[in-house]
Short mmCIF file of C-alpha atoms in Angstrom, two decimals:
data_model
loop_
_atom_site.label_atom_id
_atom_site.label_comp_id
_atom_site.label_asym_id
_atom_site.label_seq_id
_atom_site.Cartn_x
_atom_site.Cartn_y
_atom_site.Cartn_z
CA UNK A 29 89.17 86.80 -222.67
CA UNK A 30 85.84 85.01 -222.27
CA UNK A 31 84.21 83.65 -225.42
CA UNK A 32 80.67 83.99 -226.72
CA UNK A 33 78.10 82.57 -224.34
CA UNK A 34 74.60 81.44 -225.17
CA UNK A 35 71.73 80.49 -222.91
CA UNK A 36 69.99 78.21 -222.60
CA UNK A 37 72.00 75.41 -224.22
CA UNK A 38 68.99 73.14 -224.74
CA UNK A 39 65.31 73.91 -225.06
CA UNK A 40 62.21 71.87 -225.79
CA UNK A 41 59.07 73.73 -226.83
CA UNK A 42 55.68 72.86 -228.23
CA UNK A 43 54.41 73.97 -231.61
CA UNK A 44 52.71 77.36 -231.36
CA UNK A 45 54.73 78.55 -228.38
CA UNK A 46 57.36 81.28 -228.51
CA UNK A 47 60.97 81.19 -227.38
CA UNK A 48 63.69 83.69 -226.48
CA UNK A 49 67.37 82.88 -226.80
CA UNK A 50 70.19 84.94 -225.32
CA UNK A 51 73.72 85.70 -226.45
CA UNK A 52 76.58 87.54 -224.75
CA UNK A 53 79.35 88.51 -227.19
CA UNK A 54 83.07 88.68 -226.57
CA UNK A 55 83.95 91.72 -224.50
CA UNK A 56 84.53 94.71 -226.78
CA UNK A 57 82.66 93.22 -229.74
CA UNK A 58 79.73 95.30 -230.93
CA UNK A 59 78.40 93.09 -233.72
CA UNK A 60 76.21 90.08 -232.97
CA UNK A 61 74.89 87.79 -235.70
CA UNK A 62 72.45 84.92 -235.43
CA UNK A 63 72.42 81.78 -237.54
CA UNK A 64 70.21 78.74 -237.82
CA UNK A 65 71.92 75.40 -238.46
CA UNK A 66 70.02 72.33 -239.65
CA UNK A 67 71.24 69.13 -241.30
CA UNK A 68 69.31 69.89 -244.46
CA UNK A 69 70.00 73.61 -244.93
CA UNK A 70 73.32 74.03 -243.17
CA UNK A 71 74.21 77.36 -241.58
CA UNK A 72 71.82 80.12 -242.58
CA UNK A 73 72.14 83.78 -241.66
CA UNK A 74 69.22 85.21 -239.69
CA UNK A 75 70.27 88.78 -238.84
CA UNK A 76 73.05 90.96 -237.50
CA UNK A 77 72.91 93.69 -234.87
CA UNK A 78 75.41 96.47 -234.32
CA UNK A 79 75.04 99.16 -231.68
CA UNK A 80 71.43 98.15 -230.97
CA UNK A 81 70.42 98.42 -234.66
CA UNK A 82 69.67 95.61 -237.08
CA UNK A 83 72.23 96.09 -239.82
CA UNK A 84 71.68 93.00 -241.97
CA UNK A 85 68.84 90.54 -242.38
CA UNK A 86 68.54 87.10 -243.95
CA UNK A 87 65.55 85.50 -245.64
CA UNK A 88 63.55 84.31 -242.67
CA UNK A 89 59.89 85.04 -241.89
CA UNK A 90 58.88 87.80 -239.51
CA UNK A 91 58.34 85.22 -236.74
CA UNK A 92 62.09 85.48 -236.21
CA UNK A 93 63.13 88.70 -234.55
CA UNK A 94 65.94 89.98 -232.43
CA UNK A 95 67.28 92.88 -230.49
CA UNK A 96 70.50 94.12 -229.02
CA UNK A 97 71.03 95.93 -225.77
CA UNK A 98 73.39 98.77 -224.95
CA UNK A 99 75.89 96.31 -223.45
CA UNK A 100 75.93 94.43 -226.82
CA UNK A 101 74.10 91.42 -225.42
CA UNK A 102 71.51 90.16 -227.86
CA UNK A 103 68.31 88.18 -227.77
CA UNK A 104 66.53 86.31 -230.50
CA UNK A 105 62.82 85.55 -230.41
CA UNK A 106 60.84 83.04 -232.42
CA UNK A 107 57.07 83.28 -232.17
CA UNK A 108 54.45 80.70 -233.13
CA UNK A 109 56.98 77.88 -233.27
CA UNK A 110 56.75 75.32 -236.07
CA UNK A 111 58.25 71.84 -236.19
CA UNK A 112 60.68 73.06 -238.85
CA UNK A 113 62.18 75.54 -236.40
CA UNK A 114 63.96 72.69 -234.64
CA UNK A 115 67.61 73.54 -235.12
CA UNK A 116 70.85 74.64 -233.53
CA UNK A 117 70.77 78.42 -233.16
CA UNK A 118 74.21 79.96 -233.18
CA UNK A 119 75.26 83.41 -232.16
CA UNK A 120 78.49 84.94 -233.44
CA UNK A 121 80.26 88.11 -232.40
CA UNK A 122 82.64 90.35 -234.27
CA UNK A 123 84.26 93.73 -233.77
CA UNK A 124 81.88 95.28 -236.28
CA UNK A 125 84.22 98.07 -237.31
CA UNK A 126 86.73 98.54 -240.08
CA UNK A 127 87.25 95.76 -242.62
CA UNK A 128 87.44 92.92 -240.12
CA UNK A 129 84.68 90.39 -240.71
CA UNK A 130 85.86 87.48 -238.63
CA UNK A 131 83.17 86.07 -236.41
CA UNK A 132 83.49 83.98 -233.28
CA UNK A 133 80.70 81.57 -232.49
CA UNK A 134 79.12 80.50 -229.25
CA UNK A 135 78.23 76.86 -228.49
CA UNK A 136 74.67 77.31 -229.69
CA UNK A 137 71.20 76.66 -228.33
CA UNK A 138 69.64 73.43 -229.49
CA UNK A 139 65.91 73.99 -229.90
CA UNK A 140 63.54 71.07 -230.31
CA UNK A 141 59.93 71.80 -231.25
CA UNK A 142 57.45 68.99 -230.62
CA UNK B 20 72.20 77.15 -257.73
CA UNK B 21 73.61 77.88 -254.29
CA UNK B 22 75.93 80.87 -253.89
CA UNK B 23 78.53 78.64 -252.25
CA UNK B 24 79.05 75.00 -253.16
CA UNK B 25 80.95 72.60 -250.93
CA UNK B 26 81.10 68.82 -251.17
CA UNK B 27 79.64 67.44 -247.91
CA UNK B 28 81.83 64.32 -248.07
CA UNK B 29 82.49 62.41 -245.93
CA UNK B 30 86.21 62.46 -246.64
CA UNK B 31 88.24 59.75 -244.96
CA UNK B 32 92.06 59.87 -244.90
CA UNK B 33 94.85 58.10 -243.01
CA UNK B 34 96.79 59.94 -240.32
CA UNK B 35 99.62 62.01 -241.78
CA UNK B 36 97.93 62.59 -245.14
CA UNK B 37 97.55 65.98 -246.79
CA UNK B 38 93.91 66.98 -246.89
CA UNK B 39 92.43 69.28 -249.51
CA UNK B 40 89.04 70.89 -248.90
CA UNK B 41 87.41 73.09 -251.50
CA UNK B 42 84.57 75.47 -252.18
CA UNK B 43 83.33 77.22 -255.28
CA UNK B 44 81.19 80.31 -255.35
CA UNK B 45 79.17 82.26 -257.87
CA UNK B 46 79.03 85.79 -256.42
CA UNK B 47 81.99 87.79 -257.69
CA UNK B 48 81.34 90.39 -254.97
CA UNK B 49 82.69 88.04 -252.29
CA UNK B 50 86.00 89.44 -251.03
CA UNK B 51 86.52 87.97 -247.57
CA UNK B 52 86.94 84.26 -247.14
CA UNK B 53 87.00 82.15 -244.01
CA UNK B 54 87.33 78.56 -242.95
CA UNK B 55 85.69 77.25 -239.81
CA UNK B 56 86.05 73.91 -238.06
CA UNK B 57 83.09 72.47 -236.20
CA UNK B 58 83.27 69.53 -233.84
CA UNK B 59 80.13 67.57 -233.07
CA UNK B 60 77.76 69.47 -230.77
CA UNK B 61 79.98 72.56 -230.73
CA UNK B 62 79.85 75.95 -232.43
CA UNK B 63 82.10 76.63 -235.44
CA UNK B 64 85.65 77.73 -234.64
CA UNK B 65 87.41 80.23 -236.91
CA UNK B 66 90.53 78.66 -238.48
CA UNK B 67 91.62 80.98 -241.27
CA UNK B 68 90.59 84.38 -242.60
CA UNK B 69 91.82 85.74 -245.95
CA UNK B 70 91.19 88.74 -248.12
CA UNK B 71 91.95 88.77 -251.87
CA UNK B 72 93.61 86.05 -253.91
CA UNK B 73 96.69 84.18 -252.82
CA UNK B 74 97.84 81.89 -250.04
CA UNK B 75 97.87 82.25 -246.29
CA UNK B 76 99.62 79.80 -244.02
CA UNK B 77 99.11 79.11 -240.31
CA UNK B 78 100.92 76.10 -238.92
CA UNK B 79 99.64 72.98 -240.64
CA UNK B 80 96.87 74.91 -242.39
CA UNK B 81 97.08 76.78 -245.71
CA UNK B 82 94.18 78.72 -247.18
CA UNK B 83 94.19 79.49 -250.88
CA UNK B 84 91.92 81.86 -252.78
CA UNK B 85 91.61 82.06 -256.55
CA UNK B 86 89.15 84.84 -257.34
CA UNK B 87 89.48 84.44 -261.09
CA UNK B 88 88.16 80.86 -260.79
CA UNK B 89 85.88 81.63 -257.82
CA UNK B 90 87.53 78.78 -255.96
CA UNK B 91 88.93 78.53 -252.44
CA UNK B 92 90.81 75.72 -250.75
CA UNK B 93 92.03 74.69 -247.33
CA UNK B 94 94.99 72.35 -247.07
CA UNK B 95 95.82 70.45 -243.90
CA UNK B 96 99.31 68.96 -243.72
CA UNK B 97 100.23 66.01 -241.51
CA UNK B 98 96.58 65.41 -240.63
CA UNK B 99 95.81 64.11 -237.15
CA UNK B 100 92.81 62.21 -235.74
CA UNK B 101 92.03 65.39 -233.77
CA UNK B 102 91.42 67.13 -237.13
CA UNK B 103 88.32 64.95 -237.59
CA UNK B 104 85.49 67.47 -237.78
CA UNK B 105 83.27 69.31 -240.23
CA UNK B 106 85.00 72.08 -242.15
CA UNK B 107 82.90 75.00 -243.34
CA UNK B 108 83.95 77.58 -245.87
CA UNK B 109 82.38 81.01 -245.49
CA UNK B 110 82.49 84.26 -247.38
CA UNK B 111 81.14 87.77 -247.44
CA UNK B 112 81.14 90.71 -249.79
CA UNK B 113 81.70 92.96 -246.81
CA UNK B 114 79.64 93.13 -243.68
CA UNK B 115 78.58 90.30 -241.46
CA UNK B 116 75.98 88.70 -243.75
CA UNK B 117 78.17 85.67 -244.22
CA UNK B 118 77.29 82.83 -246.57
CA UNK B 119 78.44 79.37 -245.52
CA UNK B 120 79.09 76.24 -247.52
CA UNK B 121 77.34 73.03 -246.51
CA UNK B 122 80.47 71.79 -244.72
CA UNK B 123 82.72 68.79 -245.46
CA UNK B 124 82.91 66.03 -242.88
CA UNK B 125 86.50 64.87 -242.47
CA UNK B 126 87.62 61.66 -240.77
CA UNK B 127 91.32 61.12 -240.08
CA UNK B 128 92.02 57.49 -239.23
CA UNK B 129 94.83 56.62 -236.79
#
């Protein structure tokens, strides 16, 4: 079974620009979560989507948004990029049903904002 | 105070040693506990998943949860250089809003 895939793997953007990151979950998984990982703050939860609906949200500004498509693929968008948005953005997928909360992570997209 | 506290290390041990990694938490609603391993420049990999107090064993790894003390541990027996990585504890009250510890960097010396 293929794992979680994320594209692109690396991205360099300029302050003020916007960026869109993509995530394809494990086949059959309906939950997709996004995390930001930085050396200073560690892994922080951004949001979770299930069946095209945002089900949970972390404490990030509205510049961070996401969506999920009917095939469970998800995208995350960051508008008006700031230097502090430089981070590894990780996507994780889970079954999303029952009491199973294990998540499986992709390799991440490393975003550098200059 | 952070919801989940984890000593970032680094922790350096000789090959073959028993490694103990720990996390404490403050939210008594947490019921599901996980340990992830993350190699440099890779995404976290799920190692262990437990629900409720007690022990769970998988090969060289044992996860332990003590809800009364709000304390979880991961033990690695017969540690190998390939175990060198960052280990992250994670927990949730239910749902996928998972809170992670800062991660402990482990070095196993050959």
